[in-house]
GROMACS .gro file of C-alpha atoms in nm:
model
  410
    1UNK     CA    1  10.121  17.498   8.321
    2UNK     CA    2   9.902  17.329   8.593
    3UNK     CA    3  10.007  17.399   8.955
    4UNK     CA    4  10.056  16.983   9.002
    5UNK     CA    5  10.340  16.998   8.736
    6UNK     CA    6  10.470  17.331   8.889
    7UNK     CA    7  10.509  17.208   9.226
    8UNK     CA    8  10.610  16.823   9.065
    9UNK     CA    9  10.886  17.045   8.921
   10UNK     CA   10  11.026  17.249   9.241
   11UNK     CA   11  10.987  16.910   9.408
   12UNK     CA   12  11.228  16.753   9.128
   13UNK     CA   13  11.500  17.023   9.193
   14UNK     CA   14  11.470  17.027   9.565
   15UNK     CA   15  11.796  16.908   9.797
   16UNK     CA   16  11.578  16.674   9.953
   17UNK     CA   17  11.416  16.530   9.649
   18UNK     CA   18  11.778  16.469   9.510
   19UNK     CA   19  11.886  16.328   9.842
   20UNK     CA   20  11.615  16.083   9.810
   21UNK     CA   21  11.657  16.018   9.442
   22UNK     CA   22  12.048  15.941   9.558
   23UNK     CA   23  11.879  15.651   9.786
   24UNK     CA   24  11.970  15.263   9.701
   25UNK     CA   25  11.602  15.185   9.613
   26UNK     CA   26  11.505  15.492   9.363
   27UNK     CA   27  11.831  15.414   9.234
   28UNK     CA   28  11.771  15.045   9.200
   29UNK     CA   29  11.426  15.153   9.051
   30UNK     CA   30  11.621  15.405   8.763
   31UNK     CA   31  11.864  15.086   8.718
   32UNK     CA   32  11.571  14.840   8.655
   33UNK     CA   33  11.408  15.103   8.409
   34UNK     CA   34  11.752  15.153   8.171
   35UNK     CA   35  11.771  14.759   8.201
   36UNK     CA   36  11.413  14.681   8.072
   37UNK     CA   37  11.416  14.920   7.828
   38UNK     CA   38  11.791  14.831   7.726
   39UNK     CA   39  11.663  14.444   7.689
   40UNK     CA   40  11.352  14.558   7.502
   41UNK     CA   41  11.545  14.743   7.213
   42UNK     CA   42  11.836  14.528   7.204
   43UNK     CA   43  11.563  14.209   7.165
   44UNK     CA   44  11.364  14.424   6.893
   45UNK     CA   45  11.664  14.525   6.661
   46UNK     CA   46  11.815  14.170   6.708
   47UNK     CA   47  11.547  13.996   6.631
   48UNK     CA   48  11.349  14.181   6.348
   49UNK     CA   49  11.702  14.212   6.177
   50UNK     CA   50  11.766  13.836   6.245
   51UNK     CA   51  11.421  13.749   6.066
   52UNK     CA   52  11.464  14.039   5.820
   53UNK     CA   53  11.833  13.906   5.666
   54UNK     CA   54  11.734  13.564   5.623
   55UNK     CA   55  11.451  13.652   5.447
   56UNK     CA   56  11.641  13.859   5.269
   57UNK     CA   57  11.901  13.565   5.163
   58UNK     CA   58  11.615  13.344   5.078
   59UNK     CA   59  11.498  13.595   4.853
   60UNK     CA   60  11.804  13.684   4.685
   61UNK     CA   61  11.841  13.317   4.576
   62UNK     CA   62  11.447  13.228   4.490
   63UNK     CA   63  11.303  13.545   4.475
   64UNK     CA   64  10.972  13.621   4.645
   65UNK     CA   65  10.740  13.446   4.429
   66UNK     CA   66  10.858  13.120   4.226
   67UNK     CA   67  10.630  13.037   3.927
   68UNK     CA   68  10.681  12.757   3.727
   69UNK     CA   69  10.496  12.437   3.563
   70UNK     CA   70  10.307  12.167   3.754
   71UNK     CA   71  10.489  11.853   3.761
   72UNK     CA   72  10.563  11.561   3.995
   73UNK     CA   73  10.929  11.662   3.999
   74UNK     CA   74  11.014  11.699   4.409
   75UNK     CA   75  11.361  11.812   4.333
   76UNK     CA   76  11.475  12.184   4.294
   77UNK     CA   77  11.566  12.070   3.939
   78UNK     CA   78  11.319  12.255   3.704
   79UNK     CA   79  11.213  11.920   3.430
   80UNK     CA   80  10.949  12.101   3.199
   81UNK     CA   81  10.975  12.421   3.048
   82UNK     CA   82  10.803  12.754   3.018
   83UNK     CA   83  10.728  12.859   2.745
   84UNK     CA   84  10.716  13.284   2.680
   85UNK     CA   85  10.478  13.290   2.390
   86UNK     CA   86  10.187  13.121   2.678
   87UNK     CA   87  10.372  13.319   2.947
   88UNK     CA   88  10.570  13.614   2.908
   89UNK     CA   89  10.745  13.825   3.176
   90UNK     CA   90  10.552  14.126   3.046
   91UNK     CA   91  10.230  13.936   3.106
   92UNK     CA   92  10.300  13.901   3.504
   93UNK     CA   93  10.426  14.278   3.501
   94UNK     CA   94  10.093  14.367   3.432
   95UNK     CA   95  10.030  14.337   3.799
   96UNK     CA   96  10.152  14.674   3.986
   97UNK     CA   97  10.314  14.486   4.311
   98UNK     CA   98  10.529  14.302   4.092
   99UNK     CA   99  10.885  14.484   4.049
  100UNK     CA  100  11.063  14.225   3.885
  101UNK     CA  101  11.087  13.918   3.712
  102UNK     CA  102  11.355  13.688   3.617
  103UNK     CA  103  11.388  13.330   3.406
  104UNK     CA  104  11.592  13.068   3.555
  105UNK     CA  105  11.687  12.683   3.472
  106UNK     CA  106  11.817  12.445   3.728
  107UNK     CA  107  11.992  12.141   3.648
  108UNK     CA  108  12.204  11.885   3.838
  109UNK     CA  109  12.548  11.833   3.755
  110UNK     CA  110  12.867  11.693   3.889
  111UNK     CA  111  13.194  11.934   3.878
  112UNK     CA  112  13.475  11.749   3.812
  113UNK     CA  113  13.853  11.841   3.897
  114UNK     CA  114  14.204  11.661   3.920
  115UNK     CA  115  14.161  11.515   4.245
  116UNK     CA  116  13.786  11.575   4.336
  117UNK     CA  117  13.408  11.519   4.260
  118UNK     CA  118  13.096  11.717   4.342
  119UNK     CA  119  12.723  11.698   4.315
  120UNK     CA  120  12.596  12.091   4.254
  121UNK     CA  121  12.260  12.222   4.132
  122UNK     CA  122  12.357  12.475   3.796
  123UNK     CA  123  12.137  12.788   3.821
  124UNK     CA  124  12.126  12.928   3.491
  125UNK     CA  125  12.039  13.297   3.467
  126UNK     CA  126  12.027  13.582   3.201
  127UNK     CA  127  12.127  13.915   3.175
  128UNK     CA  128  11.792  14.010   3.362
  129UNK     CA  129  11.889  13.884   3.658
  130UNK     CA  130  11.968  14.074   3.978
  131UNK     CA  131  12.243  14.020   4.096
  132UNK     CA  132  12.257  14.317   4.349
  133UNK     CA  133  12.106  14.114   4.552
  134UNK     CA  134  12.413  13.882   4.551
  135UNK     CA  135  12.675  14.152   4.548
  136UNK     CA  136  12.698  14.193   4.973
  137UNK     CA  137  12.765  13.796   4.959
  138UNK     CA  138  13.073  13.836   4.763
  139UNK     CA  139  13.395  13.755   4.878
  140UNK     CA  140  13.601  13.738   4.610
  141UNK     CA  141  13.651  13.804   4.171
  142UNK     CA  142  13.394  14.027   4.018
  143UNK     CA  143  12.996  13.930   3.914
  144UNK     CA  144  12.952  13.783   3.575
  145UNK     CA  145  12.731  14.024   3.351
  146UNK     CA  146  12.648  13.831   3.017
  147UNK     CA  147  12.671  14.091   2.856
  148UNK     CA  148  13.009  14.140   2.730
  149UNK     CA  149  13.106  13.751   2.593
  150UNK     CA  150  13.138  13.634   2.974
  151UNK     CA  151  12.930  13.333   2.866
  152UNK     CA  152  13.146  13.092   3.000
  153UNK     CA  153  13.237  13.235   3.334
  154UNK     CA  154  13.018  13.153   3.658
  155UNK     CA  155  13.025  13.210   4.017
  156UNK     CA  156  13.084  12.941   4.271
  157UNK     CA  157  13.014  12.885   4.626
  158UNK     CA  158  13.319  12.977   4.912
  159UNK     CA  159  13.219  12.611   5.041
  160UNK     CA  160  13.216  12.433   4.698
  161UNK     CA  161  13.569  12.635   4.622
  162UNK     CA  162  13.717  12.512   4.927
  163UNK     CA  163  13.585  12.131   4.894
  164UNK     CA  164  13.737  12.178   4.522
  165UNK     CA  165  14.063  12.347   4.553
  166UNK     CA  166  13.934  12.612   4.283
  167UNK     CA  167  14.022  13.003   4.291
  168UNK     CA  168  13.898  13.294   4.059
  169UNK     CA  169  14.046  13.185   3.742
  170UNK     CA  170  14.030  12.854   3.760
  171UNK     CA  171  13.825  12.647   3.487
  172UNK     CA  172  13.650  12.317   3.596
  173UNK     CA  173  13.452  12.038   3.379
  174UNK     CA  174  13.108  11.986   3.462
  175UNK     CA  175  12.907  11.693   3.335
  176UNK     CA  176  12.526  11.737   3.328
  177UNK     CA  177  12.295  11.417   3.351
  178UNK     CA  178  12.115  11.387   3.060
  179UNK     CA  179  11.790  11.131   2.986
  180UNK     CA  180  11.857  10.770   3.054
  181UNK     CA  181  12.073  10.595   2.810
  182UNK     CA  182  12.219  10.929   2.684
  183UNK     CA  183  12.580  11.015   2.769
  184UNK     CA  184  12.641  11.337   2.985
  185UNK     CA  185  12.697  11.629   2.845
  186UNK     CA  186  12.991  11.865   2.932
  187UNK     CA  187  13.077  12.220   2.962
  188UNK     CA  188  13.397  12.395   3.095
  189UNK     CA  189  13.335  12.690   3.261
  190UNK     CA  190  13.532  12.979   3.414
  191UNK     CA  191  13.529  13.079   3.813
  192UNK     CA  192  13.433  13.467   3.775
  193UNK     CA  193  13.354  13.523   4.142
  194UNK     CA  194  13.308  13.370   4.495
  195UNK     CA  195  13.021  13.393   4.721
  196UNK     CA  196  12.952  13.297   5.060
  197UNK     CA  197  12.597  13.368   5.156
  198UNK     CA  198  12.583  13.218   5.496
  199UNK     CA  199  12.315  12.996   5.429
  200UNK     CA  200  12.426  12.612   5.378
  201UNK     CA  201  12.155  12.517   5.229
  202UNK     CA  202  12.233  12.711   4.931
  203UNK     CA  203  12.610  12.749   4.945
  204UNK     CA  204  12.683  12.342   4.922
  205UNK     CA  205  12.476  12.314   4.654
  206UNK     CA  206  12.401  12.587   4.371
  207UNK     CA  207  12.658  12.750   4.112
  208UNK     CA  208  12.503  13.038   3.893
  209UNK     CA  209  12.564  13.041   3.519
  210UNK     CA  210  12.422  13.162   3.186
  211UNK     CA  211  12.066  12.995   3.134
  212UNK     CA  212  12.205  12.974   2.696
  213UNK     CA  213  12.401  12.644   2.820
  214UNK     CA  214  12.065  12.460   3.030
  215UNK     CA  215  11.880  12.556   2.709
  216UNK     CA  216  12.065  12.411   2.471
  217UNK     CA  217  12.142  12.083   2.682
  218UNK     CA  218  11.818  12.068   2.779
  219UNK     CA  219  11.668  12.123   2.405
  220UNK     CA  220  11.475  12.400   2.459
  221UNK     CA  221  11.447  12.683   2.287
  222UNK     CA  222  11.538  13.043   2.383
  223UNK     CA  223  11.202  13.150   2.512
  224UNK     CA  224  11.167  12.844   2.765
  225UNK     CA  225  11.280  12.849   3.085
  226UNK     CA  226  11.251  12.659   3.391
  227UNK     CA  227  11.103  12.905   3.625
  228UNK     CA  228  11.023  13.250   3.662
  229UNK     CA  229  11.135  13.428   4.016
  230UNK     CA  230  10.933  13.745   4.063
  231UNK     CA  231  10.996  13.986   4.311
  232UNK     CA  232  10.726  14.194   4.466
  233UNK     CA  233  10.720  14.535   4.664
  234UNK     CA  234  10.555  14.448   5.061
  235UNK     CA  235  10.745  14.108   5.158
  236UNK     CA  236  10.453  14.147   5.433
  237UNK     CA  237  10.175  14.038   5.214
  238UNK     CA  238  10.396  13.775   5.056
  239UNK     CA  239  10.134  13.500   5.054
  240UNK     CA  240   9.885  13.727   4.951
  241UNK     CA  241  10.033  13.832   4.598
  242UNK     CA  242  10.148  13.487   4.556
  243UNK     CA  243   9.758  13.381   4.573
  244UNK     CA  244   9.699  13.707   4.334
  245UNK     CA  245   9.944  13.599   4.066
  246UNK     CA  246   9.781  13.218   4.048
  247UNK     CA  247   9.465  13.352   3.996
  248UNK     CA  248   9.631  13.553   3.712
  249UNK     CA  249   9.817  13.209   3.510
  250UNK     CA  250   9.684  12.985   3.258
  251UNK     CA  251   9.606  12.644   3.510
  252UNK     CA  252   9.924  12.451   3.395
  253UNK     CA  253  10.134  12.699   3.564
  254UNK     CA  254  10.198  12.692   3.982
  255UNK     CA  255  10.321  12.978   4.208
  256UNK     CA  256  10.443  12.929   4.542
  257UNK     CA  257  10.578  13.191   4.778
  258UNK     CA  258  10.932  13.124   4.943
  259UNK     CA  259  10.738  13.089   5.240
  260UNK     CA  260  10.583  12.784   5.152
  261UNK     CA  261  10.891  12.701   4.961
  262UNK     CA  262  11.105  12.699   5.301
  263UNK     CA  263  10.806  12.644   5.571
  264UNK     CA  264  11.008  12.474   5.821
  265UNK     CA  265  11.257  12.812   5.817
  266UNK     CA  266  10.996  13.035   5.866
  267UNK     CA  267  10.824  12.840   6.128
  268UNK     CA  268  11.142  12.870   6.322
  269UNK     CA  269  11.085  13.264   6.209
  270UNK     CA  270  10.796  13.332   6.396
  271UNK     CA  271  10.904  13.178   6.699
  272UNK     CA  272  11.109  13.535   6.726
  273UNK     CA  273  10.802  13.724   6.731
  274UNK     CA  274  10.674  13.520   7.053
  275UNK     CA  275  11.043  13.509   7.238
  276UNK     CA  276  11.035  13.895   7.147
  277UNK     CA  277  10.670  13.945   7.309
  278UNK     CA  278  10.818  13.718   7.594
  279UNK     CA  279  11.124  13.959   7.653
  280UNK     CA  280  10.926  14.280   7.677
  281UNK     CA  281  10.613  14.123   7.917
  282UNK     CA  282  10.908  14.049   8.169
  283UNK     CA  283  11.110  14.345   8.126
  284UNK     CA  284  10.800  14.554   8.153
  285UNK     CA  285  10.670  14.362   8.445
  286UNK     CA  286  11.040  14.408   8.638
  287UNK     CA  287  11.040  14.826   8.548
  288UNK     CA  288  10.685  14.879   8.683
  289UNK     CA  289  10.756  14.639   9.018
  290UNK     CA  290  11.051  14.832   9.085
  291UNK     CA  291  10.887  15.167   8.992
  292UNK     CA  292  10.560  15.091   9.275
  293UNK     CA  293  10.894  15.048   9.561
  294UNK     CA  294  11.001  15.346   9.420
  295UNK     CA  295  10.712  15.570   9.426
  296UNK     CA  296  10.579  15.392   9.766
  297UNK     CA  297  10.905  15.543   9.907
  298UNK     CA  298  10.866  15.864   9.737
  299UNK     CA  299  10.530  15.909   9.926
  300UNK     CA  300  10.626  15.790  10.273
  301UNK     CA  301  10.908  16.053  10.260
  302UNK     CA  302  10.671  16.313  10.161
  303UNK     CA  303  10.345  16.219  10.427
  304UNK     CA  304  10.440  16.571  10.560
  305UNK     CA  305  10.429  16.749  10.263
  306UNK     CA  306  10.121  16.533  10.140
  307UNK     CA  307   9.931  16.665  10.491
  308UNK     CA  308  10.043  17.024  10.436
  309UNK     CA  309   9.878  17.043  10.059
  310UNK     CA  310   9.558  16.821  10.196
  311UNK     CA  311   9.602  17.147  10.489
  312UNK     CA  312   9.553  17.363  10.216
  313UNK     CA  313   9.283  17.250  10.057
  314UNK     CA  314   9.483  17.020   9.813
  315UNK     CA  315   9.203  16.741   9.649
  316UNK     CA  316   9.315  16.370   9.665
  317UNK     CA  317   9.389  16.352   9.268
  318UNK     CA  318   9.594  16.653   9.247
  319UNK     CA  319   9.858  16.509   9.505
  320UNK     CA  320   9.845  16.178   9.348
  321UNK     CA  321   9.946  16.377   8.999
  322UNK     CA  322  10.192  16.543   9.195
  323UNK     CA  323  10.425  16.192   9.232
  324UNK     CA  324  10.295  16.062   8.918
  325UNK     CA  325  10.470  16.366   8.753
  326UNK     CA  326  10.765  16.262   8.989
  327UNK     CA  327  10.761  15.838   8.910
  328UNK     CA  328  10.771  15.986   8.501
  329UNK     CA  329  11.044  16.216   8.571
  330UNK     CA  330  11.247  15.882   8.703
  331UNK     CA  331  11.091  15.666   8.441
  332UNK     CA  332  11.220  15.903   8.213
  333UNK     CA  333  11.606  15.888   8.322
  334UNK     CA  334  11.606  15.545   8.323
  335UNK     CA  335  11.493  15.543   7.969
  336UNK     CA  336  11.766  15.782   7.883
  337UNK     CA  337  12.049  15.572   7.974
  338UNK     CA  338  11.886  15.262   7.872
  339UNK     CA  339  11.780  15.397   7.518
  340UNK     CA  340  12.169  15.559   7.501
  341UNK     CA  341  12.342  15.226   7.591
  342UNK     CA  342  12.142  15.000   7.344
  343UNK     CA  343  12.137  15.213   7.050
  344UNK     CA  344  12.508  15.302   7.093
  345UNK     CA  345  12.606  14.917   7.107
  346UNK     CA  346  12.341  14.850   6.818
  347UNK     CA  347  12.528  15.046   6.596
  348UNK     CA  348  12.853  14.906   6.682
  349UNK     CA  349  12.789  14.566   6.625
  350UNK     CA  350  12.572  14.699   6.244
  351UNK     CA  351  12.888  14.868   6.185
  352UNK     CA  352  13.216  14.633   6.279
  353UNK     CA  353  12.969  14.261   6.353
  354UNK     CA  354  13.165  14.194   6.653
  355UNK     CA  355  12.925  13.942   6.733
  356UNK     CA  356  12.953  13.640   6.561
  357UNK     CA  357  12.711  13.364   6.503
  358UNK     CA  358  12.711  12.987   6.362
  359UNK     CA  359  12.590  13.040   6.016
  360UNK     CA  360  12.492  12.653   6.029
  361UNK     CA  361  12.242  12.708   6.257
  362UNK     CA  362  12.125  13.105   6.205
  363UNK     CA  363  12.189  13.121   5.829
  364UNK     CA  364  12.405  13.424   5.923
  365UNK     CA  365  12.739  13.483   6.018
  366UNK     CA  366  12.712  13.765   6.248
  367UNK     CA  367  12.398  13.871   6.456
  368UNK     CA  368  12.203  14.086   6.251
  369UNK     CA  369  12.084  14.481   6.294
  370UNK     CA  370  11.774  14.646   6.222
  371UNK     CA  371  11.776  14.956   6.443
  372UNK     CA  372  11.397  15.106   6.380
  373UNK     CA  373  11.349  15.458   6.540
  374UNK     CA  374  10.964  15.417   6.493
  375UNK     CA  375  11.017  15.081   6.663
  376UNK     CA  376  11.230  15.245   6.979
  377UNK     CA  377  10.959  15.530   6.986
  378UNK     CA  378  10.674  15.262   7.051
  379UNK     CA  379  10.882  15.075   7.314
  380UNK     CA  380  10.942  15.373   7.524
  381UNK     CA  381  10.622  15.545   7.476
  382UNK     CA  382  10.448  15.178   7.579
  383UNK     CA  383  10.708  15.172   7.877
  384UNK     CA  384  10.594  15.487   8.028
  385UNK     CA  385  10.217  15.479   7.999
  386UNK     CA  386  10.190  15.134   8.165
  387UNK     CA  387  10.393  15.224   8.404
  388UNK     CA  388  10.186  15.524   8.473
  389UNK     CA  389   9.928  15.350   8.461
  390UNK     CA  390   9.973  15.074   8.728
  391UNK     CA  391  10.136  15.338   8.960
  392UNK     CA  392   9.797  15.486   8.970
  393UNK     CA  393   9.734  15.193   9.204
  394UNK     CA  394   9.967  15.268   9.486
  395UNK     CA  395   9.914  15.633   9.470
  396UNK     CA  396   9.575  15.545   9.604
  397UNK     CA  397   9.791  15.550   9.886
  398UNK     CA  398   9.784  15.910   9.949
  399UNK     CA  399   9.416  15.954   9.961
  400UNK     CA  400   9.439  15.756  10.312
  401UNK     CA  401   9.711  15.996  10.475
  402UNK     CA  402   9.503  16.199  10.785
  403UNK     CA  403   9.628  16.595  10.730
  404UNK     CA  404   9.636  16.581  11.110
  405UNK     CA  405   9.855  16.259  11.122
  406UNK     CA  406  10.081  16.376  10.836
  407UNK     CA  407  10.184  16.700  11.015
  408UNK     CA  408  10.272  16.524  11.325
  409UNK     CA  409  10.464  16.242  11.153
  410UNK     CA  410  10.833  16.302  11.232
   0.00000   0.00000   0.00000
């Protein structure tokens, strides 16, 4: 141990360094620290959770990756089919970042009831599909498997069940367009479960089903399917696998990353990342502004003890460590309670989502958590060694205090 931290120290538990400490500006100073920090963290877990769930929801509906044939069709209705003896799922699982793949058909329809009409897009699935990744959107009835006879059942939209008047249970005609000059064809299906995901775009519009109905309306056989979503393993180098698994597919065959898929939503994304870097430049800027008062008042109160070690043969640098050690040991309280507050309310709202939010305009119903340790550690570890670092500038300071002068000063 260094004598600068050892006397730092006996300064620290000193009556008259706690006096001091006890003073409206150091406090004000400790206050604007636990703040910053506070604001930082709260910003961080909001936001990165914010972006994180939506992704997540787009995900869970498209997958990561959608592949499917070139055509001119604008619509999410898939019009030309895959077939699996060009294009197999095992194929694409020859690359190593992809985890999964699943075939899909979508096809527009109108659900008809008693007393109402809808337009809906009919996702048809298989019994490869994941639907884990619908299961936290539940609300209601159980997950259709396909795998036990359940051919018929499907599961619906909370806003599509509402707008119909349907409950688990209920059965529903749905007519599905057909070429021109062809009559619609129609299928009764079976409400097996209720969703409500949050995100409108999705909710209004899709009902998932088995893919054997599409295929047999649509005339295809059972190795053709619409489209195949593929999930990879790093979301973060989303466009980059999507570019990998082109290069990969015969040249009739497109991939596009959800990304593309949904710019205009991840546009809006990114504009977190720049409010976030906005949040902690000011917060920052406010803890080290109020941490120069405080340590320019630390110093003043100490001139005497500053001439008394300069008396002693004390070099300029040594001092200057001396309330450097001091401005960290208040840094460091202020990041206590700061980090304590944040992290305590973080995992209140992860846990009971007291917070609520308009999912019509943040695809979410409640603000999202993502409470990153590693995250927290950077935040606070960033906080303290720029504000170490600018205090270096008014603990220049000290290297203009006179010995002689500093004894004398009453």
């Amino acid at each position: 141990m260094n004598l600068e931290y050892f006397i730092a120290k006996r300064l620290i538990v000193s009556k008259s360094y706690k006096s001091s400490v006890s003073s409206p500006i150091i406090k004000i100073a400790i206050l604007a620290i636990a703040l910053s920090i506070f604001m930082m963290v709260i910003s961080v877990a909001t936001g990165v959770g914010l972006q994180q769930k939506i992704r997540e929801k787009i995900a869970a509906f498209n997958g990561h990756v959608i592949l499917s044939n070139f055509d001119d069709n604008q619509s999410q209705v898939t019009a030309e089919p895959i077939d699996a003896k060009w294009l197999s799922v095992s194929q694409l699982k020859k690359n190593s970042f992809i985890t999964h793949v699943q075939p899909v058909i979508t096809k527009g329809a109108l659900i008809r009831t008693k007393t109402d009409v809808e337009g809906i897009i009919f996702k048809g699935v298989d019994a490869s599909y994941q639907w884990k990744n619908l299961e936290e959107f539940l609300v209601a009835g159980k997950i259709p498997t396909y795998k036990y006879g359940d051919i018929n059942e499907v599961l619906i939209s909370q806003f599509l069940a509402n707008r119909l008047k349907l409950k688990v249970g209920n059965s529903f005609s749905t007519f599905f367009m057909k070429t021109q000059g062809k009559l619609p064809s129609v299928r009764k299906f079976k409400i097996a479960g209720i969703y409500n995901s949050g995100f409108q775009e999705f909710d209004s519009s899709y009902i998932i089903g088995n893919i054997q109905h599409l295929q047999r309306i649509n005339n295809w056989q059972p190795n053709q399917f619409g489209a195949y979503e593929i999930f990879i393993d790093d979301f973060s180098k989303l466009d980059q696998r999507a570019q990998e698994i082109y290069k990969t597919i015969p040249p009739t065959f497109n991939s596009v990353s959800i990304s593309e898929k949904y710019f205009s939503i991840f546009e809006w994304l990114k504009l977190f990342d720049f409010n976030i870097l906005v949040i902690l430049i000011i917060m920052i800027a406010v803890a080290t502004i109020n941490m120069v008062v405080a340590l320019l008042v630390l110093i003043l109160e100490r001139t005497q003890l500053i001439g008394m070690l300069k008396a002693l043969g004390a070099n300029n640098w040594s001092i200057r460590k001396i309330f450097l050690y001091n401005a960290a040991h208040l840094i460091s309280r202020g990041l206590l309670w700061g980090n304590g507050i944040a992290i305590l309310l973080l995992v209140i709202q992860k846990k009971f989502q007291i917070i609520k939010l308009n999912p019509e305009s943040y695809y979410v119903s409640s603000v999202p958590i993502d409470v990153n340790f590693f995250y927290i550690f950077l935040l606070n570890l960033g906080t303290i060694l720029i504000c170490i670092l600018i205090l270096l500038i008014p603990s220049y300071l000290i290297t203009k205090i006179s010995p002689i002068k500093a004894l004398n000063f009453n």
